Coordinates of C-alpha atoms in Angstrom, one line a residue:
M1 CA 94.1 -21.7 139.7
T2 CA 95.6 -18.3 140.5
E3 CA 93.2 -15.6 141.2
I4 CA 93.7 -12.2 139.7
E5 CA 92.5 -9.1 141.5
D6 CA 90.6 -6.5 139.5
S7 CA 93.3 -3.9 140.1
E8 CA 95.8 -6.1 138.2
I9 CA 93.8 -5.9 134.9
S10 CA 94.3 -3.0 132.6
L11 CA 92.4 -2.7 129.4
V12 CA 93.0 0.1 126.9
R13 CA 89.7 1.3 125.5
P14 CA 89.1 4.0 122.9
S15 CA 87.1 7.0 124.0
V16 CA 83.3 7.2 123.4
V17 CA 82.9 8.8 120.0
T18 CA 79.9 11.0 119.0
I19 CA 79.4 11.6 115.3
R20 CA 77.5 14.8 114.6
T21 CA 77.0 17.7 112.2
A22 CA 79.6 20.4 112.6
K23 CA 78.6 23.5 114.5
P24 CA 80.1 27.0 114.4
R25 CA 82.0 26.4 117.6
D26 CA 83.9 23.6 115.8
L27 CA 85.5 25.9 113.2
P28 CA 88.9 26.4 114.8
E29 CA 89.5 22.6 115.4
L30 CA 88.0 21.7 112.0
N31 CA 90.3 24.1 110.3
E32 CA 93.3 22.7 112.2
M33 CA 92.4 19.1 111.1
I34 CA 92.0 20.3 107.5
A35 CA 95.6 21.7 107.7
L36 CA 96.8 18.4 109.2
L37 CA 95.3 16.4 106.3
A38 CA 96.8 18.8 103.8
A39 CA 100.2 18.5 105.4
H40 CA 99.8 14.7 105.3
H41 CA 99.4 14.9 101.5
G42 CA 102.3 17.4 101.1
D43 CA 99.9 20.3 100.4
A44 CA 99.7 23.7 102.1
A45 CA 96.3 24.6 103.7
A46 CA 95.0 28.0 102.8
A47 CA 91.5 27.6 104.2
T48 CA 90.5 29.9 107.1
P49 CA 87.8 29.4 109.7
E50 CA 86.0 32.4 108.1
Q51 CA 85.8 30.6 104.8
L52 CA 84.6 27.4 106.5
E53 CA 81.9 29.4 108.3
R54 CA 80.8 30.9 104.9
D55 CA 80.7 27.5 103.2
L56 CA 79.1 25.6 106.1
F57 CA 76.8 28.1 107.7
G58 CA 76.5 31.1 105.3
P59 CA 73.4 32.1 103.3
L60 CA 74.3 29.5 100.5
P61 CA 75.8 26.5 102.4
W62 CA 78.2 24.8 99.9
I63 CA 79.5 21.8 101.9
H64 CA 78.3 19.6 104.8
A65 CA 80.7 18.6 107.6
L66 CA 80.5 15.8 110.1
V67 CA 82.8 15.7 113.1
A68 CA 83.8 12.9 115.5
E69 CA 84.0 14.1 119.0
T70 CA 85.2 12.7 122.3
G71 CA 85.6 14.2 125.8
E72 CA 89.0 15.4 124.5
G73 CA 87.6 17.4 121.6
L74 CA 87.3 16.7 117.9
I75 CA 89.3 13.7 116.7
G76 CA 88.1 13.5 113.1
Y77 CA 85.9 14.9 110.3
A78 CA 84.3 14.2 107.0
I79 CA 83.3 16.8 104.4
L80 CA 80.6 16.1 101.9
V81 CA 80.1 18.0 98.6
P82 CA 77.0 17.7 96.4
L83 CA 77.3 16.0 93.0
Y84 CA 74.9 15.5 90.1
R85 CA 74.7 13.2 87.1
A86 CA 72.6 15.2 84.7
Q87 CA 72.3 12.5 82.1
E88 CA 70.7 10.2 84.8
G89 CA 69.0 12.8 86.9
K90 CA 70.8 11.4 90.0
R91 CA 71.9 13.3 93.0
G92 CA 75.1 12.1 94.8
M93 CA 77.6 13.3 97.4
D94 CA 81.3 13.2 97.3
L95 CA 83.1 12.3 100.5
H96 CA 85.6 15.0 99.8
H97 CA 87.6 14.7 103.0
L98 CA 87.9 12.0 105.6
F99 CA 90.3 12.4 108.5
V100 CA 91.0 10.9 111.9
R101 CA 93.7 12.3 114.1
D102 CA 96.9 10.3 114.9
G103 CA 96.4 8.2 118.0
H104 CA 92.6 7.7 117.3
R105 CA 93.0 5.7 114.1
G106 CA 92.1 2.0 114.1
H107 CA 89.2 2.2 116.5
G108 CA 86.4 2.5 113.9
T109 CA 86.0 6.3 113.9
G110 CA 86.6 6.5 110.1
Q111 CA 83.9 3.9 109.6
L112 CA 81.5 5.7 111.8
L113 CA 82.1 8.9 109.8
V114 CA 81.5 7.0 106.5
D115 CA 78.3 5.5 107.9
R116 CA 77.0 8.9 108.9
A117 CA 78.0 10.3 105.5
R118 CA 76.0 7.6 103.8
E119 CA 73.0 8.4 106.0
T120 CA 73.4 12.1 105.3
A121 CA 73.5 11.5 101.5
R122 CA 70.4 9.2 101.7
N123 CA 68.5 11.8 103.7
A124 CA 69.4 14.4 101.0
G125 CA 67.8 12.2 98.3
C126 CA 71.1 11.0 96.9
G127 CA 71.5 7.7 95.1
Y128 CA 75.3 7.4 95.5
L129 CA 78.3 8.4 97.6
S130 CA 81.7 8.7 95.9
V131 CA 85.1 9.0 97.3
S132 CA 88.6 9.2 95.8
A133 CA 92.1 8.3 97.2
A134 CA 95.5 9.1 95.8
T135 CA 96.8 6.4 93.5
G136 CA 99.5 5.2 95.9
N137 CA 97.4 5.3 99.0
V138 CA 96.9 1.6 99.3
L139 CA 95.6 1.7 102.9
A140 CA 92.8 4.1 101.9
H141 CA 92.0 1.9 98.9
R142 CA 91.6 -1.1 101.2
F143 CA 89.6 0.9 103.8
Y144 CA 87.1 2.0 101.2
E145 CA 86.8 -1.4 99.5
Q146 CA 86.1 -3.0 103.0
L147 CA 83.3 -0.5 103.3
D148 CA 81.8 -1.7 100.0
F149 CA 83.0 1.2 97.8
T150 CA 83.6 -0.1 94.2
P151 CA 86.7 1.2 92.3
R152 CA 85.8 3.0 89.1
P153 CA 88.1 3.7 86.3
V154 CA 89.2 7.3 85.7
T155 CA 87.8 8.4 82.3
G156 CA 89.4 11.4 80.7
M157 CA 91.0 14.6 82.0
R158 CA 89.6 17.2 84.3
Y159 CA 90.3 20.8 83.4
M160 CA 90.1 23.9 85.5
Q161 CA 90.1 27.7 84.9
S162 CA 90.3 30.5 87.4
I163 CA 87.3 32.8 87.2
A164 CA 88.3 35.1 90.1

């Protein structure tokens, strides 16, 4: 039997990832990742760090953000938005954004972010967590279904009106 010295073995390991609530110091990197996700979907990002600061840390916080951090910096994020089913009296959260940087995908970071999103929603008294993915985004569909999300049919049109 041939002996192999330790120096001959090289294993590629993902970095240690910490999932935590976003802090004000994260705003520039968080804003950068939001722009990367928008570009991935062919959209232009107009959000600014100042708007994120208002919506995450202002007098009336509107969203909740989780970040995935390694020694290299932030590698992913999730944004949660409150929902309500008035006819049922049920609180919920929408996993509005989920993003992991290129080079860090496939190591479980997205699943860790979803797990923490579930925990955050539960702790806020929510009975459900929802998420949506573009019709043709089959990889996202598979990912969410593997995490026990159930597809729901789209029922009707959604309308919008500017009030600014």
